[in-house]
CSV table of C-alpha atoms in Angstrom, one decimal:
chain,number,residue,atom,x,y,z
A,1,MET,CA,2.4,28.7,14.0
A,2,SER,CA,2.8,24.7,14.1
A,3,LYS,CA,2.6,22.9,16.8
A,4,GLY,CA,5.4,20.5,16.2
A,5,LYS,CA,7.4,18.7,12.8
A,6,VAL,CA,6.3,15.7,12.5
A,7,LEU,CA,8.6,13.3,10.4
A,8,ILE,CA,6.7,10.5,7.9
A,9,VAL,CA,8.9,7.5,6.6
A,10,GLY,CA,7.4,6.0,3.3
A,11,SER,CA,8.6,3.4,1.5
A,12,ASN,CA,10.0,3.1,-1.5
A,13,ALA,CA,9.5,-0.6,-2.2
A,14,THR,CA,7.4,-1.7,-5.5
A,15,ARG,CA,7.8,-5.5,-5.1
A,16,ILE,CA,8.6,-8.3,-2.2
A,17,GLU,CA,9.7,-11.3,-2.0
A,18,ILE,CA,7.3,-14.7,-2.1
A,19,GLN,CA,7.7,-18.1,-1.0
A,20,GLY,CA,8.8,-20.7,-3.9
A,21,GLY,CA,10.8,-17.5,-6.0
A,22,GLY,CA,9.8,-14.8,-7.1
A,23,THR,CA,8.4,-11.4,-6.4
A,24,GLY,CA,4.8,-10.2,-5.8
A,25,PRO,CA,3.7,-6.3,-6.0
A,26,THR,CA,3.9,-4.6,-3.1
A,27,GLY,CA,4.1,-0.8,-1.9
A,28,GLN,CA,2.4,1.5,0.5
A,29,TYR,CA,-1.1,2.5,1.1
A,30,LEU,CA,-2.5,5.6,0.3
A,31,ASN,CA,-4.8,5.8,3.3
A,32,GLU,CA,-3.0,5.5,6.0
A,33,THR,CA,-0.2,7.3,5.3
A,34,VAL,CA,-2.5,11.1,4.2
A,35,VAL,CA,-4.7,10.5,7.3
A,36,PRO,CA,-2.9,10.6,9.6
A,37,ALA,CA,-0.6,12.9,7.8
A,38,MET,CA,-3.6,15.7,6.8
A,39,ALA,CA,-4.8,14.6,10.4
A,40,LEU,CA,-1.9,16.4,12.0
A,41,VAL,CA,-2.1,19.3,9.0
A,42,GLY,CA,-4.9,19.7,10.6
A,43,ALA,CA,-4.2,19.9,14.2
A,44,GLY,CA,-1.4,22.2,13.2
A,45,TYR,CA,1.1,20.4,13.2
A,46,GLU,CA,4.3,20.3,10.2
A,47,VAL,CA,5.0,16.5,8.8
A,48,VAL,CA,7.4,16.2,6.4
A,49,LEU,CA,8.2,13.0,4.5
A,50,GLY,CA,11.8,10.6,4.0
A,51,THR,CA,12.5,8.1,2.1
A,52,PRO,CA,15.0,5.9,2.2
A,53,ASN,CA,15.6,6.9,-1.3
A,54,GLY,CA,14.2,10.5,-1.5
A,55,LYS,CA,11.5,9.6,-3.9
A,56,GLN,CA,7.1,9.7,-3.6
A,57,PRO,CA,6.4,6.4,-1.5
A,58,TYR,CA,4.8,3.9,-4.6
A,59,ILE,CA,1.4,3.7,-3.9
A,60,ASP,CA,-0.1,0.2,-3.8
A,61,PRO,CA,-2.8,0.6,-6.3
A,62,ALA,CA,-4.6,-1.9,-4.2
A,63,SER,CA,-5.4,1.4,-2.1
A,64,ASP,CA,-5.6,3.5,-4.4
A,65,HIS,CA,-9.5,3.9,-4.1
A,66,ALA,CA,-12.0,5.1,-1.5
A,67,ALA,CA,-13.3,1.9,-0.8
A,68,HIS,CA,-10.3,2.3,2.0
A,69,PHE,CA,-11.2,5.5,3.3
A,70,GLY,CA,-15.1,4.4,4.3
A,71,GLY,CA,-16.1,4.1,0.9
A,72,ASP,CA,-16.5,8.2,0.3
A,73,GLU,CA,-15.3,9.9,-2.7
A,74,LYS,CA,-15.0,12.7,-1.9
A,75,ALA,CA,-11.7,11.8,1.0
A,76,TYR,CA,-10.6,9.5,-0.8
A,77,ARG,CA,-10.2,12.2,-3.7
A,78,GLN,CA,-8.5,14.9,-1.3
A,79,GLY,CA,-6.6,11.9,0.0
A,80,ARG,CA,-5.1,11.5,-2.9
A,81,ASP,CA,-4.8,15.6,-4.6
A,82,PHE,CA,-3.0,15.7,-1.3
A,83,PHE,CA,-0.6,13.3,-1.9
A,84,ASP,CA,-0.4,14.4,-5.4
A,85,LYS,CA,0.4,18.1,-5.1
A,86,ASP,CA,0.5,19.6,-1.6
A,87,PRO,CA,3.9,20.3,-0.4
A,88,ALA,CA,4.6,18.7,2.5
A,89,MET,CA,4.1,15.7,0.1
A,90,THR,CA,6.1,16.3,-2.5
A,91,ASN,CA,8.7,17.6,-1.2
A,92,VAL,CA,10.6,14.1,-0.9
A,93,ARG,CA,13.8,14.0,2.0
A,94,THR,CA,16.3,11.4,1.9
A,95,LEU,CA,16.3,9.3,5.9
A,96,ARG,CA,20.4,9.9,5.1
A,97,ALA,CA,19.9,14.0,4.9
A,98,ILE,CA,17.2,13.9,7.5
A,99,VAL,CA,19.4,12.2,10.2
A,100,ASP,CA,22.2,14.9,9.4
A,101,GLU,CA,20.3,17.4,9.7
A,102,GLY,CA,19.8,16.6,13.0
A,103,LEU,CA,16.5,14.5,14.5
A,104,ASP,CA,15.9,16.7,17.6
A,105,GLN,CA,13.2,19.7,15.4
A,106,TYR,CA,10.9,16.5,15.1
A,107,ALA,CA,8.9,15.7,17.4
A,108,ALA,CA,7.9,12.6,16.7
A,109,VAL,CA,8.0,10.0,14.0
A,110,PHE,CA,5.0,8.7,12.2
A,111,VAL,CA,5.5,5.2,10.1
A,112,PRO,CA,2.6,4.0,8.2
A,113,GLY,CA,2.5,0.8,6.3
A,114,GLY,CA,1.1,-1.4,2.8
A,115,GLN,CA,3.9,-4.3,2.7
A,116,GLY,CA,6.3,-2.1,1.6
A,117,PRO,CA,8.4,-1.6,5.1
A,118,VAL,CA,8.8,-5.5,5.6
A,119,VAL,CA,11.0,-4.9,2.7
A,120,ASP,CA,12.9,-2.2,2.7
A,121,LEU,CA,12.0,-0.5,6.3
A,122,MET,CA,12.6,-3.4,8.5
A,123,GLN,CA,16.2,-3.5,7.0
A,124,ASP,CA,17.3,0.6,6.8
A,125,ALA,CA,20.1,1.6,8.9
A,126,GLU,CA,19.0,6.0,8.8
A,127,LEU,CA,15.7,3.9,10.2
A,128,GLY,CA,17.4,2.1,12.6
A,129,LYS,CA,19.5,5.8,14.1
A,130,ILE,CA,16.5,7.6,13.8
A,131,LEU,CA,13.8,4.9,15.9
A,132,ARG,CA,17.3,4.9,18.5
A,133,TYR,CA,17.0,8.2,18.6
A,134,PHE,CA,13.1,8.8,18.9
A,135,HIS,CA,13.0,5.2,21.7
A,136,GLU,CA,16.3,7.0,23.9
A,137,ARG,CA,14.8,10.3,24.4
A,138,LYS,CA,11.1,9.0,24.7
A,139,LYS,CA,9.6,10.7,21.8
A,140,PRO,CA,6.0,9.5,20.2
A,141,THR,CA,6.4,6.8,17.2
A,142,ALA,CA,3.9,5.3,15.9
A,143,LEU,CA,3.5,3.2,14.1
A,144,LEU,CA,0.9,1.4,11.5
A,145,CYS,CA,-0.6,-1.8,9.0
A,146,HIS,CA,3.1,-3.1,8.2
A,147,GLY,CA,4.8,0.1,9.7
A,148,PRO,CA,5.3,-1.5,13.4
A,149,ILE,CA,7.9,-3.8,11.2
A,150,ALA,CA,9.9,-1.6,10.5
A,151,THR,CA,10.8,-0.6,14.0
A,152,LEU,CA,12.6,-4.2,13.6
A,153,ALA,CA,15.3,-1.3,12.1
A,154,ALA,CA,16.9,-1.0,15.9
A,155,LEU,CA,18.8,-3.9,16.4
A,156,PRO,CA,22.0,-4.1,15.6
A,157,ASP,CA,21.9,-6.2,12.4
A,158,ALA,CA,19.4,-5.7,11.3
A,159,LYS,CA,19.2,-6.8,7.5
A,160,ALA,CA,20.4,-10.7,9.4
A,161,TYR,CA,17.7,-10.6,10.8
A,162,ARG,CA,15.5,-10.1,8.4
A,163,ALA,CA,16.9,-13.1,5.6
A,164,ALA,CA,17.1,-15.6,8.9
A,165,LEU,CA,13.6,-14.7,8.6
A,166,ILE,CA,13.1,-15.5,5.3
A,167,ALA,CA,15.0,-19.0,5.7
A,168,GLY,CA,13.6,-19.9,8.5
A,169,ASP,CA,16.2,-20.6,10.9
A,170,LYS,CA,14.7,-19.9,14.3
A,171,ALA,CA,18.2,-20.1,16.5
A,172,LYS,CA,19.5,-17.6,14.0
A,173,VAL,CA,16.6,-15.6,14.9
A,174,ALA,CA,16.1,-15.6,18.7
A,175,GLU,CA,20.4,-14.8,18.2
A,176,LEU,CA,20.1,-12.2,16.4
A,177,GLY,CA,16.7,-10.5,18.1
A,178,THR,CA,18.8,-9.7,21.1
A,179,GLY,CA,18.9,-5.8,22.7
A,180,TRP,CA,16.4,-4.5,20.8
A,181,GLN,CA,14.9,-1.3,22.5
A,182,TYR,CA,11.7,-2.9,22.2
A,183,ALA,CA,11.2,-6.1,23.4
A,184,GLY,CA,8.6,-5.8,26.8
A,185,TYR,CA,6.1,-3.1,24.8
A,186,LYS,CA,2.7,-4.1,23.7
A,187,MET,CA,2.1,-3.5,20.2
A,188,THR,CA,0.5,-4.8,18.1
A,189,VAL,CA,0.8,-5.0,13.6
A,190,PHE,CA,-0.9,-6.6,10.5
A,191,THR,CA,-2.1,-10.9,11.7
A,192,ALA,CA,-1.2,-13.2,10.3
A,193,SER,CA,-5.2,-14.2,9.5
A,194,GLU,CA,-5.5,-9.8,7.5
A,195,GLU,CA,-2.6,-10.8,5.2
A,196,ILE,CA,-4.4,-14.5,4.0
A,197,PRO,CA,-6.6,-11.8,1.3
A,198,ILE,CA,-3.3,-9.6,-0.1
A,199,GLU,CA,-1.5,-12.6,-0.8
A,200,GLU,CA,-4.6,-15.1,-2.6
A,201,GLN,CA,-5.5,-11.8,-4.3
A,202,PHE,CA,-2.8,-9.9,-4.9
A,203,LEU,CA,0.8,-11.7,-4.4
A,204,HIS,CA,-1.1,-15.0,-5.3
A,205,GLY,CA,1.6,-16.7,-3.5
A,206,LYS,CA,3.2,-16.5,0.2
A,207,ILE,CA,5.6,-14.3,2.4
A,208,TYR,CA,8.1,-16.0,4.6
A,209,PHE,CA,7.3,-14.9,7.2
A,210,THR,CA,3.7,-13.2,9.4
A,211,MET,CA,4.3,-9.7,11.2
A,212,PRO,CA,3.5,-10.7,14.4
A,213,ASP,CA,6.1,-14.1,14.3
A,214,ALA,CA,8.9,-11.4,13.3
A,215,LEU,CA,7.7,-9.1,15.9
A,216,GLY,CA,7.4,-11.1,18.9
A,217,ALA,CA,10.5,-13.0,18.1
A,218,ALA,CA,12.4,-9.4,18.9
A,219,GLY,CA,10.6,-9.9,22.8
A,220,ALA,CA,7.5,-7.3,21.4
A,221,GLU,CA,3.9,-8.9,22.9
A,222,VAL,CA,1.7,-8.5,20.4
A,223,SER,CA,-1.7,-8.7,20.5
A,224,ARG,CA,-4.8,-7.6,18.0
A,225,SER,CA,-7.9,-7.2,17.5
A,226,ALA,CA,-11.5,-10.1,18.3
A,227,VAL,CA,-12.5,-9.7,14.7
A,228,ASP,CA,-9.6,-9.3,11.2
A,229,PHE,CA,-10.2,-5.4,9.4
A,230,GLU,CA,-11.4,-3.4,12.8
A,231,PRO,CA,-9.1,-0.4,13.7
A,232,TYR,CA,-7.4,-1.1,16.5
A,233,VAL,CA,-4.9,0.5,18.4
A,234,VAL,CA,-2.1,-0.2,21.4
A,235,GLU,CA,-0.4,2.8,23.2
A,236,ASP,CA,2.8,1.4,25.4
A,237,ARG,CA,5.2,4.8,26.7
A,238,GLU,CA,6.3,6.4,23.6
A,239,LEU,CA,5.5,3.4,21.4
A,240,ILE,CA,1.7,3.4,19.6
A,241,THR,CA,0.8,0.6,17.3
A,242,GLY,CA,-2.3,0.1,14.7
A,243,GLN,CA,-3.5,-2.6,13.5
A,244,ASN,CA,-4.7,-3.2,9.9
A,245,PRO,CA,-5.6,0.2,7.2
A,246,ARG,CA,-8.8,0.8,9.5
A,247,SER,CA,-6.4,1.7,12.0
A,248,ASP,CA,-5.4,4.7,10.1
A,249,HIS,CA,-7.9,7.3,11.3
A,250,PRO,CA,-7.4,6.0,16.1
A,251,ILE,CA,-3.9,6.2,15.4
A,252,ALA,CA,-4.1,9.3,14.4
A,253,ALA,CA,-5.6,10.5,16.9
A,254,LYS,CA,-3.5,8.8,20.1
A,255,LEU,CA,-1.0,10.4,17.5
A,256,ILE,CA,-2.5,14.5,18.5
A,257,ALA,CA,-2.5,13.6,21.4
A,258,ALA,CA,0.5,12.3,23.1
A,259,LEU,CA,2.4,15.6,21.0
A,260,ASP,CA,-1.0,18.0,22.7
A,261,ARG,CA,0.5,16.3,25.8
A,262,ALA,CA,3.8,16.9,25.4
A,263,ASN,CA,3.4,19.9,24.0
A,264,LYS,CA,1.5,21.0,27.2
A,265,ALA,CA,4.8,19.0,29.8
A,266,ALA,CA,6.9,21.3,27.5
A,267,ALA,CA,4.7,24.6,27.9
């Protein structure tokens, strides 16, 4: 018997805008998706995957190898097989359908990273509804790596906020960032310095804004690990955020602990 249902929100983005015009390849990171999902299933929870268009997220090829599974080829293959074959990952729903069917059936929500969420999720109206629901009810809300940028979908006008970030209009960003549900929350996110090797090796260009700046401008209290790419997780009230791909196991443990506490309190 399931201990509860967890909504995993994935991205459908495959390209991200880079400065000077054009786009670079992007997607969702495999380990950031399957490591927490498999941990949740192993802990007795059911997971449901939703995306904006109801199709599986595009896995960024940069993440599709054993290096992101601690160099463990067997763990990588298990993760890849889970994503490719498990009904939890292949029976994908649209975010609109998930909202329409009722969010009260979900005990928590989790958003993995890769740069994909920077393109679609951070300005997705349905995700905004989902996040506001979980925030109002103080239900566990976990986001990993670039995933925390998706919390900006809860803004009153997330699309305009993102456009102002790209335009570099700081006054407009400040204006549109008011009224954010997570203002004053402690959180972490993929850092500007961690972004550099991605920009150099895969995008061959710079993206328009950094994740810490985008969250900080709306009122987040962003912190980071002392060393790039070291695991780092921040928990503040219902919000659990992880900084980078190597924070996959730690954020899963924090989310499961929060769910277990909620179950115990409700018993």
